[in-house]
Amino acid sequence: MQQSPVPPEPPIYRRIADGLREAILSGDLRDGDRLPGENALMARHGIARATARQALSVLINEGLAIPKRGSGVYVRQFRPIRRHGSRRLSRDRWARGAAIWDSDTEGRPYTVDEVDIDRERAEDPVARVLDSPEVWVRRRRYSVNGRPVQLSVSHFPAELVEGTAITREDTGPGGVYARLGELGHAPAHFTEEIRARMPHPHETVQLDLPAGTPVIVIARVARTSDGVAVEVNEMVLDAASYVLQYDFDS
């Protein structure tokens, strides 16, 4: 009987990275701990500096570590946010004044910062969907446990939301969907399109992303029971911080 070929042993930088990854995932190395530097890895494993740098780069590119200039490479371990596609947008939630983000974070502390709200001329794709030449735009950054995880830009038909809490920083209990409901335009149907890409430079800065970390882009349209679009929202998520969950019946 012919024996299966023995797979080649992975290169040494991969074996070193695997050992460090195991220490991170097992909890021996915790969030914020400093990883062994290039000099330490060179002395411990008898390797060249380029090999030590390769081993650390593996963990950086996986989002498990982050380099800090002049200081070293540190563990970037973060319990992913479980984003449940349908449950978080349930009318039962926002109609009773609960925040969508309470569903995502499950009690973990979160903040909304860098809030910017303006009335603007709508770009063509948004204008067509909302059937409105002007929109109120809400730009936000969300952080969980002090770590930036998402950028969000929401567009609303200007005439519909003019003078409401949707144009203010604090939208009140239940957020923008509860306010739309009070206007008689409650969202009844949501469509989300999801894709992955590498971040733009300003996204890398705003989300404090390590090199090589992709983002998840979610484009959502909210419509009333009559099919009228009342919101276009584009969200940019740190891919290393999220698990996207969707439940389906067969």
Short mmCIF file of C-alpha atoms in Angstrom, two decimals:
data_model
loop_
_atom_site.label_atom_id
_atom_site.label_comp_id
_atom_site.label_asym_id
_atom_site.label_seq_id
_atom_site.Cartn_x
_atom_site.Cartn_y
_atom_site.Cartn_z
CA MET A 1 0.00 0.00 0.00
CA GLN A 2 1.37 3.36 -1.01
CA GLN A 3 1.87 5.66 1.94
CA SER A 4 0.62 9.20 1.84
CA PRO A 5 3.41 11.73 1.52
CA VAL A 6 4.43 13.40 4.76
CA PRO A 7 3.59 17.09 4.60
CA PRO A 8 6.63 19.33 4.85
CA GLU A 9 7.35 20.88 8.22
CA PRO A 10 6.27 24.52 8.31
CA PRO A 11 9.04 27.10 8.25
CA ILE A 12 10.48 28.06 11.61
CA TYR A 13 8.89 31.52 11.65
CA ARG A 14 5.48 29.83 11.34
CA ARG A 15 6.27 27.45 14.21
CA ILE A 16 7.33 30.37 16.41
CA ALA A 17 4.15 32.28 15.50
CA ASP A 18 2.05 29.18 16.25
CA GLY A 19 3.57 28.95 19.73
CA LEU A 20 2.92 32.61 20.47
CA ARG A 21 -0.64 32.32 19.12
CA GLU A 22 -1.30 29.34 21.39
CA ALA A 23 -0.04 31.34 24.39
CA ILE A 24 -2.40 34.20 23.48
CA LEU A 25 -5.46 32.02 22.91
CA SER A 26 -4.84 29.99 26.05
CA GLY A 27 -4.64 33.13 28.17
CA ASP A 28 -0.96 32.77 29.10
CA LEU A 29 -0.47 36.05 27.25
CA ARG A 30 -3.23 38.58 27.85
CA ASP A 31 -4.50 41.69 26.13
CA GLY A 32 -1.85 44.40 26.43
CA ASP A 33 1.02 42.05 27.29
CA ARG A 34 4.28 42.67 25.45
CA LEU A 35 5.36 39.85 23.14
CA PRO A 36 8.99 38.73 23.05
CA GLY A 37 10.89 41.16 20.83
CA GLU A 38 13.06 40.37 17.86
CA ASN A 39 16.23 40.16 20.00
CA ALA A 40 14.57 37.78 22.46
CA LEU A 41 13.27 35.53 19.68
CA MET A 42 16.67 35.53 17.98
CA ALA A 43 18.41 34.43 21.18
CA ARG A 44 15.75 31.86 22.13
CA HIS A 45 15.48 30.15 18.74
CA GLY A 46 18.86 30.86 17.17
CA ILE A 47 17.31 32.63 14.19
CA ALA A 48 18.05 35.68 12.08
CA ARG A 49 16.37 39.01 12.74
CA ALA A 50 14.37 38.75 9.50
CA THR A 51 12.91 35.40 10.67
CA ALA A 52 11.94 36.85 14.06
CA ARG A 53 10.30 39.78 12.30
CA GLN A 54 8.36 37.36 10.07
CA ALA A 55 7.04 35.48 13.11
CA LEU A 56 5.75 38.64 14.74
CA SER A 57 4.29 39.85 11.43
CA VAL A 58 2.11 36.73 11.25
CA LEU A 59 0.39 37.67 14.51
CA ILE A 60 0.11 41.33 13.54
CA ASN A 61 -1.53 40.42 10.23
CA GLU A 62 -3.97 38.11 12.03
CA GLY A 63 -5.04 40.98 14.29
CA LEU A 64 -3.73 39.26 17.42
CA ALA A 65 -0.91 41.73 18.00
CA ILE A 66 -0.21 45.37 17.40
CA PRO A 67 3.19 47.10 17.00
CA LYS A 68 3.89 50.26 18.95
CA ARG A 69 6.72 52.33 17.49
CA GLY A 70 9.78 52.37 19.72
CA SER A 71 8.14 50.09 22.30
CA GLY A 72 7.51 46.63 20.88
CA VAL A 73 4.68 44.34 19.80
CA TYR A 74 1.72 43.82 22.13
CA VAL A 75 -1.14 41.35 22.38
CA ARG A 76 -4.36 42.69 20.90
CA GLN A 77 -6.81 40.12 22.17
CA PHE A 78 -10.45 41.20 22.12
CA ARG A 79 -13.62 39.18 22.66
CA PRO A 80 -15.50 39.58 19.37
CA ILE A 81 -18.82 41.40 19.27
CA ARG A 82 -21.55 39.04 18.14
CA ARG A 83 -23.72 41.03 15.76
CA HIS A 84 -27.06 39.26 15.37
CA GLY A 85 -28.49 40.56 12.09
CA SER A 86 -32.22 40.32 12.80
CA ARG A 87 -32.45 40.38 16.58
CA ARG A 88 -30.64 43.72 16.95
CA LEU A 89 -33.09 45.44 14.56
CA SER A 90 -36.25 43.97 16.08
CA ARG A 91 -39.07 46.49 16.43
CA ASP A 92 -39.75 45.09 19.90
CA ARG A 93 -36.34 46.38 20.92
CA TRP A 94 -36.30 49.99 19.71
CA ALA A 95 -40.06 50.53 20.20
CA ARG A 96 -39.62 49.99 23.94
CA GLY A 97 -36.68 52.39 24.06
CA ALA A 98 -33.82 49.88 24.07
CA ALA A 99 -30.63 50.69 22.15
CA ILE A 100 -29.58 48.46 19.25
CA TRP A 101 -26.05 48.40 20.62
CA ASP A 102 -27.21 46.83 23.89
CA SER A 103 -27.97 43.72 21.82
CA ASP A 104 -24.48 43.72 20.30
CA THR A 105 -22.41 44.38 23.40
CA GLU A 106 -24.39 42.30 25.95
CA GLY A 107 -23.48 44.51 28.87
CA ARG A 108 -19.98 45.50 27.81
CA PRO A 109 -19.35 49.26 28.07
CA TYR A 110 -19.57 51.15 24.78
CA THR A 111 -19.39 54.76 23.73
CA VAL A 112 -20.44 56.79 20.70
CA ASP A 113 -17.88 59.46 19.89
CA GLU A 114 -16.82 61.68 17.02
CA VAL A 115 -20.49 62.43 16.33
CA ASP A 116 -21.01 64.77 13.37
CA ILE A 117 -24.50 65.76 12.15
CA ASP A 118 -25.12 67.92 9.08
CA ARG A 119 -27.68 68.67 6.41
CA GLU A 120 -26.08 67.97 3.03
CA ARG A 121 -26.83 67.51 -0.62
CA ALA A 122 -27.29 63.77 -1.18
CA GLU A 123 -24.88 61.88 -3.41
CA ASP A 124 -26.61 60.34 -6.42
CA PRO A 125 -26.93 56.73 -5.14
CA VAL A 126 -28.38 57.88 -1.80
CA ALA A 127 -30.65 60.47 -3.45
CA ARG A 128 -32.12 57.80 -5.71
CA VAL A 129 -32.83 55.36 -2.87
CA LEU A 130 -34.32 57.98 -0.54
CA ASP A 131 -35.95 59.99 -3.34
CA SER A 132 -34.59 63.11 -1.70
CA PRO A 133 -32.06 65.63 -3.05
CA GLU A 134 -31.01 66.66 0.46
CA VAL A 135 -30.35 64.52 3.53
CA TRP A 136 -29.51 64.79 7.18
CA VAL A 137 -26.31 62.80 7.77
CA ARG A 138 -25.25 61.30 11.09
CA ARG A 139 -21.59 60.21 11.28
CA ARG A 140 -20.50 58.28 14.37
CA ARG A 141 -17.69 56.15 15.72
CA TYR A 142 -18.48 53.36 18.19
CA SER A 143 -16.01 51.99 20.74
CA VAL A 144 -16.39 48.91 22.97
CA ASN A 145 -14.24 48.50 26.08
CA GLY A 146 -12.38 51.61 24.91
CA ARG A 147 -11.50 50.10 21.51
CA PRO A 148 -12.87 51.67 18.28
CA VAL A 149 -14.81 49.00 16.39
CA GLN A 150 -17.21 50.66 13.94
CA LEU A 151 -17.78 53.76 11.83
CA SER A 152 -21.34 54.53 10.76
CA VAL A 153 -22.82 57.08 8.34
CA SER A 154 -26.64 57.30 8.25
CA HIS A 155 -28.65 59.33 5.72
CA PHE A 156 -32.28 60.43 6.19
CA PRO A 157 -34.58 62.41 3.85
CA ALA A 158 -34.11 66.02 4.93
CA GLU A 159 -37.76 67.08 4.80
CA LEU A 160 -38.87 64.03 6.74
CA VAL A 161 -36.60 64.48 9.76
CA GLU A 162 -36.09 68.27 9.77
CA GLY A 163 -36.46 69.65 13.30
CA THR A 164 -36.65 66.23 14.97
CA ALA A 165 -34.29 64.58 17.46
CA ILE A 166 -32.75 62.69 14.53
CA THR A 167 -30.90 65.91 13.70
CA ARG A 168 -29.52 66.18 17.25
CA GLU A 169 -26.73 64.25 18.94
CA ASP A 170 -29.03 62.66 21.52
CA THR A 171 -31.88 60.98 19.66
CA GLY A 172 -33.59 59.73 22.83
CA PRO A 173 -34.75 56.25 23.93
CA GLY A 174 -34.90 53.74 21.10
CA GLY A 175 -32.76 55.92 18.84
CA VAL A 176 -33.56 57.03 15.31
CA TYR A 177 -35.94 54.15 14.57
CA ALA A 178 -38.16 55.04 17.51
CA ARG A 179 -38.21 58.66 16.30
CA LEU A 180 -39.12 57.56 12.76
CA GLY A 181 -41.94 55.52 14.29
CA GLU A 182 -43.27 58.63 16.03
CA LEU A 183 -43.30 60.36 12.64
CA GLY A 184 -45.46 57.57 11.24
CA HIS A 185 -42.57 56.12 9.22
CA ALA A 186 -41.47 53.18 11.36
CA PRO A 187 -38.97 50.88 9.63
CA ALA A 188 -40.60 47.55 8.83
CA HIS A 189 -38.06 45.98 6.48
CA PHE A 190 -34.27 46.10 6.36
CA THR A 191 -31.92 45.09 3.56
CA GLU A 192 -28.21 44.64 4.28
CA GLU A 193 -25.43 44.04 1.79
CA ILE A 194 -22.11 42.85 3.20
CA ARG A 195 -18.65 42.89 1.68
CA ALA A 196 -15.05 42.86 2.86
CA ARG A 197 -12.16 45.05 1.75
CA MET A 198 -9.00 46.64 3.03
CA PRO A 199 -9.53 49.92 4.89
CA HIS A 200 -9.07 53.39 3.48
CA PRO A 201 -6.33 55.44 5.19
CA HIS A 202 -8.76 57.52 7.28
CA GLU A 203 -10.55 54.33 8.40
CA THR A 204 -7.24 52.85 9.53
CA VAL A 205 -6.66 55.92 11.68
CA GLN A 206 -10.20 56.20 13.08
CA LEU A 207 -10.42 52.50 13.94
CA ASP A 208 -6.77 52.24 15.06
CA LEU A 209 -6.30 49.19 12.83
CA PRO A 210 -3.07 47.18 12.79
CA ALA A 211 -1.44 46.71 9.40
CA GLY A 212 -3.16 44.05 7.31
CA THR A 213 -6.51 44.15 9.14
CA PRO A 214 -9.49 44.16 6.74
CA VAL A 215 -12.84 45.79 7.37
CA ILE A 216 -16.40 44.58 6.88
CA VAL A 217 -18.67 47.05 5.07
CA ILE A 218 -22.42 46.75 5.66
CA ALA A 219 -24.79 48.86 3.57
CA ARG A 220 -28.30 48.94 5.02
CA VAL A 221 -31.56 50.39 3.70
CA ALA A 222 -34.53 50.73 6.07
CA ARG A 223 -38.01 50.84 4.53
CA THR A 224 -41.51 51.36 5.90
CA SER A 225 -44.31 48.80 5.48
CA ASP A 226 -45.25 50.73 2.30
CA GLY A 227 -41.76 50.22 0.87
CA VAL A 228 -40.62 53.83 1.37
CA ALA A 229 -36.90 54.11 2.12
CA VAL A 230 -36.25 56.20 5.24
CA GLU A 231 -32.59 55.49 5.94
CA VAL A 232 -29.43 54.56 4.07
CA ASN A 233 -26.63 53.56 6.41
CA GLU A 234 -23.07 52.46 5.62
CA MET A 235 -21.16 50.83 8.46
CA VAL A 236 -17.44 50.01 8.45
CA LEU A 237 -16.49 47.35 11.01
CA ASP A 238 -13.09 46.23 12.25
CA ALA A 239 -13.20 42.65 10.92
CA ALA A 240 -11.08 41.37 13.82
CA SER A 241 -13.68 42.62 16.33
CA TYR A 242 -16.84 41.01 14.98
CA VAL A 243 -18.71 37.77 14.47
CA LEU A 244 -21.76 38.20 12.20
CA GLN A 245 -24.63 35.90 13.13
CA TYR A 246 -27.72 35.21 11.01
CA ASP A 247 -30.40 32.64 11.83
CA PHE A 248 -32.51 31.00 9.09
CA ASP A 249 -35.35 28.52 8.99
CA SER A 250 -35.06 25.82 6.34
#
